[in-house]
Coordinates of C-alpha atoms in Angstrom, one line a residue:
X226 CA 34.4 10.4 -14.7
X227 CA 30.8 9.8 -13.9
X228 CA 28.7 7.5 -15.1
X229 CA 31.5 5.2 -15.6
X230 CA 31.9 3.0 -18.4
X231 CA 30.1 0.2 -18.8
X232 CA 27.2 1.4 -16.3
X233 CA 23.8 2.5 -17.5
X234 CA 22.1 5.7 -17.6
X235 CA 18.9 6.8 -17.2
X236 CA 16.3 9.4 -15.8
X237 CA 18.4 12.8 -14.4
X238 CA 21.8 12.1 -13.0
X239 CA 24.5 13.9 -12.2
X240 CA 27.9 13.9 -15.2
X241 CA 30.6 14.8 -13.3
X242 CA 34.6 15.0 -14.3
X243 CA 37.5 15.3 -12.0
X244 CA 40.7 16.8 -13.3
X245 CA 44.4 17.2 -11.4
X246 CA 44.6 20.8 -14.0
X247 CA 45.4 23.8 -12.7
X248 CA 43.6 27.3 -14.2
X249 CA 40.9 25.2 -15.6
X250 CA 39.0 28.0 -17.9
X251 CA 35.9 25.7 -18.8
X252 CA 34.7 21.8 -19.2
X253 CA 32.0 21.0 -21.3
X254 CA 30.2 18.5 -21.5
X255 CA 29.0 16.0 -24.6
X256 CA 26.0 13.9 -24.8
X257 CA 26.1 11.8 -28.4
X258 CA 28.1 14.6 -29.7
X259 CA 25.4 16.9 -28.7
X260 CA 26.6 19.8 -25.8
X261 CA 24.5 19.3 -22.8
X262 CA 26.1 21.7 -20.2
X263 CA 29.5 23.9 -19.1
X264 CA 31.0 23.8 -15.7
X265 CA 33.3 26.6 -14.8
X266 CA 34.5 25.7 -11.6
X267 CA 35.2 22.7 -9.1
X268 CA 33.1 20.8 -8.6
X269 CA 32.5 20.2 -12.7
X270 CA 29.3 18.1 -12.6
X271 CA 25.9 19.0 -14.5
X272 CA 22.6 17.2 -13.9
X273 CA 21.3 15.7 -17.1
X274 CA 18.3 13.9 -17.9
X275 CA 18.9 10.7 -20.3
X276 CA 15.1 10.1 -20.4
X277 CA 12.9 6.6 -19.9
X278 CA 14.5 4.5 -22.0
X279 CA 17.4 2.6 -21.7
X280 CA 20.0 3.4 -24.0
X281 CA 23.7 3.3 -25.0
X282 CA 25.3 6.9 -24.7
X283 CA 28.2 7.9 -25.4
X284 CA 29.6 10.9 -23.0
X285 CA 32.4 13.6 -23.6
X286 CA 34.1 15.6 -21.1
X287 CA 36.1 18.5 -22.5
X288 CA 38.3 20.3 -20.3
X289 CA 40.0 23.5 -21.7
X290 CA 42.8 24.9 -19.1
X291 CA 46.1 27.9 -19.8
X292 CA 43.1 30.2 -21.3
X293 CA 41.8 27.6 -23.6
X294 CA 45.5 26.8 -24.9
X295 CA 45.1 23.3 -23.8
X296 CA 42.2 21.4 -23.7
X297 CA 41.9 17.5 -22.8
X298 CA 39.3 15.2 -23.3
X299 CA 37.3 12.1 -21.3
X300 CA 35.0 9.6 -22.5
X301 CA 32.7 7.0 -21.5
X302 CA 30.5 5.0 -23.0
X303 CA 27.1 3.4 -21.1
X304 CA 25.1 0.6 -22.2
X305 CA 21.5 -0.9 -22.7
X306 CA 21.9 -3.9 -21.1
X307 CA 24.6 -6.0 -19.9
X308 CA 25.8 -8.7 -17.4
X309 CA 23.0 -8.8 -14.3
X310 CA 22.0 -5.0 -14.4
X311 CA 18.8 -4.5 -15.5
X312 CA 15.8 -2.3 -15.5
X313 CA 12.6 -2.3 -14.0
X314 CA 9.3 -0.2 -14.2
X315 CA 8.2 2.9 -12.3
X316 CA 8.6 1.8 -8.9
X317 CA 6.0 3.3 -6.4
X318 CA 6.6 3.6 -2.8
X319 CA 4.0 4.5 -0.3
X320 CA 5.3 6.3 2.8
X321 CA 3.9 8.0 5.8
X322 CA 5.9 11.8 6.3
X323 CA 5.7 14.2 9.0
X324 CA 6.1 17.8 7.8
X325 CA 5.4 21.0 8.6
X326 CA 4.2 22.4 4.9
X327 CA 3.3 20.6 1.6
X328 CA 6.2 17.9 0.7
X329 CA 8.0 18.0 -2.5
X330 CA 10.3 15.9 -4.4
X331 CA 13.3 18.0 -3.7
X332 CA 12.8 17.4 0.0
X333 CA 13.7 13.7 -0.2
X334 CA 16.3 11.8 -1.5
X335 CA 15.5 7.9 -2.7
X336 CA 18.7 5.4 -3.0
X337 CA 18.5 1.7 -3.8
X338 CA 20.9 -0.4 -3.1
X339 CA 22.8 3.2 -1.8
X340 CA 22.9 4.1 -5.2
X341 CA 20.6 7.2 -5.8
X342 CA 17.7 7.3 -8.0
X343 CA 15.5 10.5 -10.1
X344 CA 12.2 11.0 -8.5
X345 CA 9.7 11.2 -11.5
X346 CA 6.9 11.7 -9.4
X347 CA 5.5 12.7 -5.6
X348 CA 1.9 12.3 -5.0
X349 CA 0.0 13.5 -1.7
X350 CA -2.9 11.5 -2.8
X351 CA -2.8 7.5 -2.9
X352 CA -4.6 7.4 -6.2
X353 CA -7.5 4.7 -7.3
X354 CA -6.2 0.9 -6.0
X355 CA -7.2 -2.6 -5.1
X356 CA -8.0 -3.5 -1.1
X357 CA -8.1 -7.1 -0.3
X358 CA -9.1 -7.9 3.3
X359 CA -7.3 -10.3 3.9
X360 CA -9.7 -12.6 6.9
X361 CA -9.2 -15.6 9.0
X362 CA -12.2 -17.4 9.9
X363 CA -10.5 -20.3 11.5
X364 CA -11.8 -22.2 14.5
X365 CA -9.6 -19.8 17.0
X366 CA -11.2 -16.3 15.2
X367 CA -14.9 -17.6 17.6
X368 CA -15.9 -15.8 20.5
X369 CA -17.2 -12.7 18.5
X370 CA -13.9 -12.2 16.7
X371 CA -14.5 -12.9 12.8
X372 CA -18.5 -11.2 13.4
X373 CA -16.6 -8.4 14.7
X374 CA -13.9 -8.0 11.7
X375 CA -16.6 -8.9 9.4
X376 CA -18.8 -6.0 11.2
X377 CA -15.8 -3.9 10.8
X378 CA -15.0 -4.1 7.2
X379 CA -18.6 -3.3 6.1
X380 CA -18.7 0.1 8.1
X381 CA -15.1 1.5 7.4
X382 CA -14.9 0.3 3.4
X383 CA -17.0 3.3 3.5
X384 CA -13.7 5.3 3.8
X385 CA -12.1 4.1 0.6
X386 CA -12.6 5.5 -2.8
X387 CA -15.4 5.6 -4.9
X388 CA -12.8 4.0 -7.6
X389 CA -11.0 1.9 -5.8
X390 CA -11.9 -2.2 -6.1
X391 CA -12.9 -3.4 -2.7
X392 CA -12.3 -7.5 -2.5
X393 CA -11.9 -10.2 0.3
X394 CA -10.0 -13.5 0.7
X395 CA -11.6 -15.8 3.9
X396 CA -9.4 -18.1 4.9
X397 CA -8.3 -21.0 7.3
X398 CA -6.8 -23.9 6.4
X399 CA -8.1 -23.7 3.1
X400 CA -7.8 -20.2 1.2
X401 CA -10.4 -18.8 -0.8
X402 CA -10.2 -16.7 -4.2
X403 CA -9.9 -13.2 -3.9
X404 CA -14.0 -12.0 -4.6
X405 CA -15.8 -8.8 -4.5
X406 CA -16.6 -7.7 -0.8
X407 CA -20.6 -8.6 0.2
X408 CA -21.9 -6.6 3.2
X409 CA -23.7 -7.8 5.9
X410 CA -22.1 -11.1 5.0
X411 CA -22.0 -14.1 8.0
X412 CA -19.3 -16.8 8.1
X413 CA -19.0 -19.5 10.5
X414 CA -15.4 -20.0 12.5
X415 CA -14.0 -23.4 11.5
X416 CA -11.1 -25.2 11.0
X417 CA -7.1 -24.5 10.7
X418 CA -5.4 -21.7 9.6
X419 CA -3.0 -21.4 6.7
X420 CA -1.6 -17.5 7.2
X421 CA 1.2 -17.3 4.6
X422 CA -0.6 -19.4 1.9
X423 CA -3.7 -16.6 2.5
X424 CA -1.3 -13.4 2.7
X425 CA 0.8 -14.7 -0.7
X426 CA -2.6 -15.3 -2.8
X427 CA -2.6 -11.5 -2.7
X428 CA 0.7 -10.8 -4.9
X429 CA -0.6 -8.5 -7.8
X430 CA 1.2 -6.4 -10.4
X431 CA -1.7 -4.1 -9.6
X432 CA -1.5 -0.8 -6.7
X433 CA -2.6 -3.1 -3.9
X434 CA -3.3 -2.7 0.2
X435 CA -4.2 -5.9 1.7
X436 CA -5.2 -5.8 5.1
X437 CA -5.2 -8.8 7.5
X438 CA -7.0 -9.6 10.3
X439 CA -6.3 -12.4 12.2
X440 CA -5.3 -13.6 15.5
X441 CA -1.9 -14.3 14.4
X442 CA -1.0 -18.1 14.4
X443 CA -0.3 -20.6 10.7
X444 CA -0.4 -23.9 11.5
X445 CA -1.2 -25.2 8.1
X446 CA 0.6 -23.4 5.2
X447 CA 2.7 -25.4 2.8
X448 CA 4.5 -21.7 1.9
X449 CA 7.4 -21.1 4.0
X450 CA 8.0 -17.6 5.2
X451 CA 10.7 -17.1 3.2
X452 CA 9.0 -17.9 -0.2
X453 CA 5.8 -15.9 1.1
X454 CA 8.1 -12.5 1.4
X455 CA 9.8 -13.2 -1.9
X456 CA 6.5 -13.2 -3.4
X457 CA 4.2 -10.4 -1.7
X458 CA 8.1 -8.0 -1.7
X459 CA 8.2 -8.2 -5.8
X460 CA 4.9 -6.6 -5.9
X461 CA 3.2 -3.3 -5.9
X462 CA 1.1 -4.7 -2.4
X463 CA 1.5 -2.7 0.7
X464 CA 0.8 -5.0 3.7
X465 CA -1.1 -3.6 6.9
X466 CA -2.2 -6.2 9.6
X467 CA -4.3 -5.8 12.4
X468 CA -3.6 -9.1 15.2
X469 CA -5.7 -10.0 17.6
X470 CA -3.8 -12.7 19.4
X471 CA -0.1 -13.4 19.7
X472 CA 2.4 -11.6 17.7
X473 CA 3.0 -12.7 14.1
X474 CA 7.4 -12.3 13.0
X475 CA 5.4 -13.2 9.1
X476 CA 3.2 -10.3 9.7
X477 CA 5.9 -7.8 11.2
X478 CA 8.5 -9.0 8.7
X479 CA 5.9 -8.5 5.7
X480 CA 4.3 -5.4 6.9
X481 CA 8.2 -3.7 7.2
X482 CA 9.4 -4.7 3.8
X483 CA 6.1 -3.5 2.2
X484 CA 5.5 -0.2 4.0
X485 CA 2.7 -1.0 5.9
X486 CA 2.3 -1.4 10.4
X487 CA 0.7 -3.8 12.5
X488 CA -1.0 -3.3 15.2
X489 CA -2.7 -5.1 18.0
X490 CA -6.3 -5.0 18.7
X491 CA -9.5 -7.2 20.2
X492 CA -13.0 -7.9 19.2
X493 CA -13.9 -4.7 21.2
X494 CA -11.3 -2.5 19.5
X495 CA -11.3 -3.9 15.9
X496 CA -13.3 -1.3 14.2
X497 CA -11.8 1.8 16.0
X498 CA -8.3 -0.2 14.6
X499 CA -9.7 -0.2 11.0
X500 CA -10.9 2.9 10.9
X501 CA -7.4 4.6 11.9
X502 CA -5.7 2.4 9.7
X503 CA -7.6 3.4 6.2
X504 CA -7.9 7.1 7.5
X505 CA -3.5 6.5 7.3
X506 CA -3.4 4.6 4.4
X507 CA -5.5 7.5 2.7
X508 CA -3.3 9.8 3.9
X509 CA -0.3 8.6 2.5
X510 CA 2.4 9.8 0.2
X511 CA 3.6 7.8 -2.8
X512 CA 7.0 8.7 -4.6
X513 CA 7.8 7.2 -8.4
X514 CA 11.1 6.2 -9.5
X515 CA 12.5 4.5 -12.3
X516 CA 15.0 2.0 -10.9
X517 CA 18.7 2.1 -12.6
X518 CA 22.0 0.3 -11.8
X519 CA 20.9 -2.2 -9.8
X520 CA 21.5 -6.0 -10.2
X521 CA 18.2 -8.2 -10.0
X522 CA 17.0 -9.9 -6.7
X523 CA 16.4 -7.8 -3.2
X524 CA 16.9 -4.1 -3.9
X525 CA 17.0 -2.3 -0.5
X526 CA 14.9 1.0 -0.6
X527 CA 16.4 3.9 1.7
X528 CA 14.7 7.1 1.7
X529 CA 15.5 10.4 3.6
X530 CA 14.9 13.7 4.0
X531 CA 17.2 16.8 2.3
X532 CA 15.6 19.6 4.5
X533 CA 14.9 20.6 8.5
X534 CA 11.4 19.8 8.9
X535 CA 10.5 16.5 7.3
X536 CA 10.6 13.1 9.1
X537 CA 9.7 9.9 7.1
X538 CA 8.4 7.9 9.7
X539 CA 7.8 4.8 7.5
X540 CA 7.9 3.4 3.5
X541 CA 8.6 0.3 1.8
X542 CA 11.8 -1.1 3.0
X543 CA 12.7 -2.7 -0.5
X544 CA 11.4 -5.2 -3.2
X545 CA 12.7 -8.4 -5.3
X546 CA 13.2 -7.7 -8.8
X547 CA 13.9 -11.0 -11.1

């Protein structure tokens, strides 16, 4: 029988029997001694919805077979809490779709960890967040580089919401607070660069897109890479990059776990970068579930689609839950 006993339920899922009886007339099936639903023939599985809140059920399989001269019964209990399992809130996932009409929540099917979760919501819109540009104004970001980003940032912030909070973090080997975005602002190039320690200052419990720009190396952080992901993947931040030297593995590796791209630009190309980049993130889906049956630490997200038609090209790979 599923759930099985011992797991937890919540949100819709499936309650399913299985039974070796032959001439089965009709299985019902209990919910704390209420009847939530009848299944007539194989397979004998209902969708029921156990609500938001963890809680202990108990569940009740009837099966009546010989023209309801026999009937036997299975039960199952689930639980609030227990062992490792636990429970986390509404998880959001940003993702970038392909269709060819208007996506609903039917047309995808979210796992974590392989086990499948209940979509509470799709959204076509991103919704009202926080944007942190994420700068490096080290000694190597000269040349025109950081007056170009800088450039940059005032003219397409223009694209974001009228609601959203628009912020920026400077960095090189030191890293500044995150502060409210001034336009038209001037920073000299100078010093080191400390990339991870910049990129993990972000981490917010808040609907967050940072956006980096920087010419790729860290020669300076005292947070290893490993420690940055574990820190920026437990978040609700979606990491987008643009690099205008060599190629970043922090920045790829951060920007695939988080649902966001890299891509590779210059001084000349920056803006033209930017401006696709928050036209995309603009344009983006987000899908809510509420995460159940899952032990804590890295919980791998797999999304896919249940109909012809609809290609996910890219969304958060997964996320650390403590």
């Amino acid at each position: 029988m599923s759930p099985q006993q011992g797991s937890q339920a919540i949100g819709v899922l499936p309650i399913e029997v299985r039974t070796t009886k032959q001439a089965v007339s009709r299985v019902e099936f209990y919910v704390d001694g209420a009847l939530v639903g009848v299944g007539r023939q194989a397979p004998y599985r209902i969708l029921h919805d156990f609500g938001t809140v963890l809680a202990a059920h108990e569940i009740v399989a009837k099966v009546y077979s010989n023209n309801y001269r026999d009937v036997d019964s299975s039960r199952v209990t689930t639980i609030a809490a227990g062992g490792e399992t636990l429970n986390v809130d509404l998880v959001e996932v940003p993702m970038r779709v392909r269709t060819s009409q208007p996506l609903a929540s039917s047309d995808i099917a979210v796992k974590e960890n392989g086990i499948e979760q209940t979509i509470r919501e799709l959204r076509a819109d991103r919704g009202p967040a926080r944007f942190v540009f994420v700068v490096d104004r080290s000694l190597s970001m000269g040349g025109g580089k950081l007056d170009a980003a800088l450039r940059a940032i005032d003219e397409e912030s223009k694209l974001l919401r009228s609601d959203d909070r628009v912020e920026i973090v400077l960095f090189n080997h030191n890293v500044m607070p995150a502060r409210p975005l001034i336009r038209g602002e001037h920073v000299q190039p100078s010093g080191g660069t400390s990339l991870r320690d910049a990129v993990s200052s972000v981490a917010s419990r808040d609907r967050t897109y940072a956006i980096v720009i920087t010419d790729g190396g860290d020669r300076n952080s005292m947070t290893s890479e490993a420690e940055a992901l574990r820190k920026i993947s437990g978040t609700k931040l979606t990491l987008d990059a643009i690099v205008l030297g060599s190629d970043s593995r922090f920045l790829d590796r951060a920007a695939m776990n988080t649902g966001g791209s890299v891509v590779r630009g210059s001084a000349s190309t920056l803006r033209r970068e930017l401006h696709r980049m928050i036209l995309d993130i603009n344009s983006r889906y987000t899908v809510v579930y509420q995460s159940h049956g899952n032990a804590s630490g890295w919980r791998a997200i797999r999304i896919d689609p249940r109909r012809r038609g609809v290609e996910i090209l890219n969304a958060r790979k997964g996320y650390f839950a403590s």
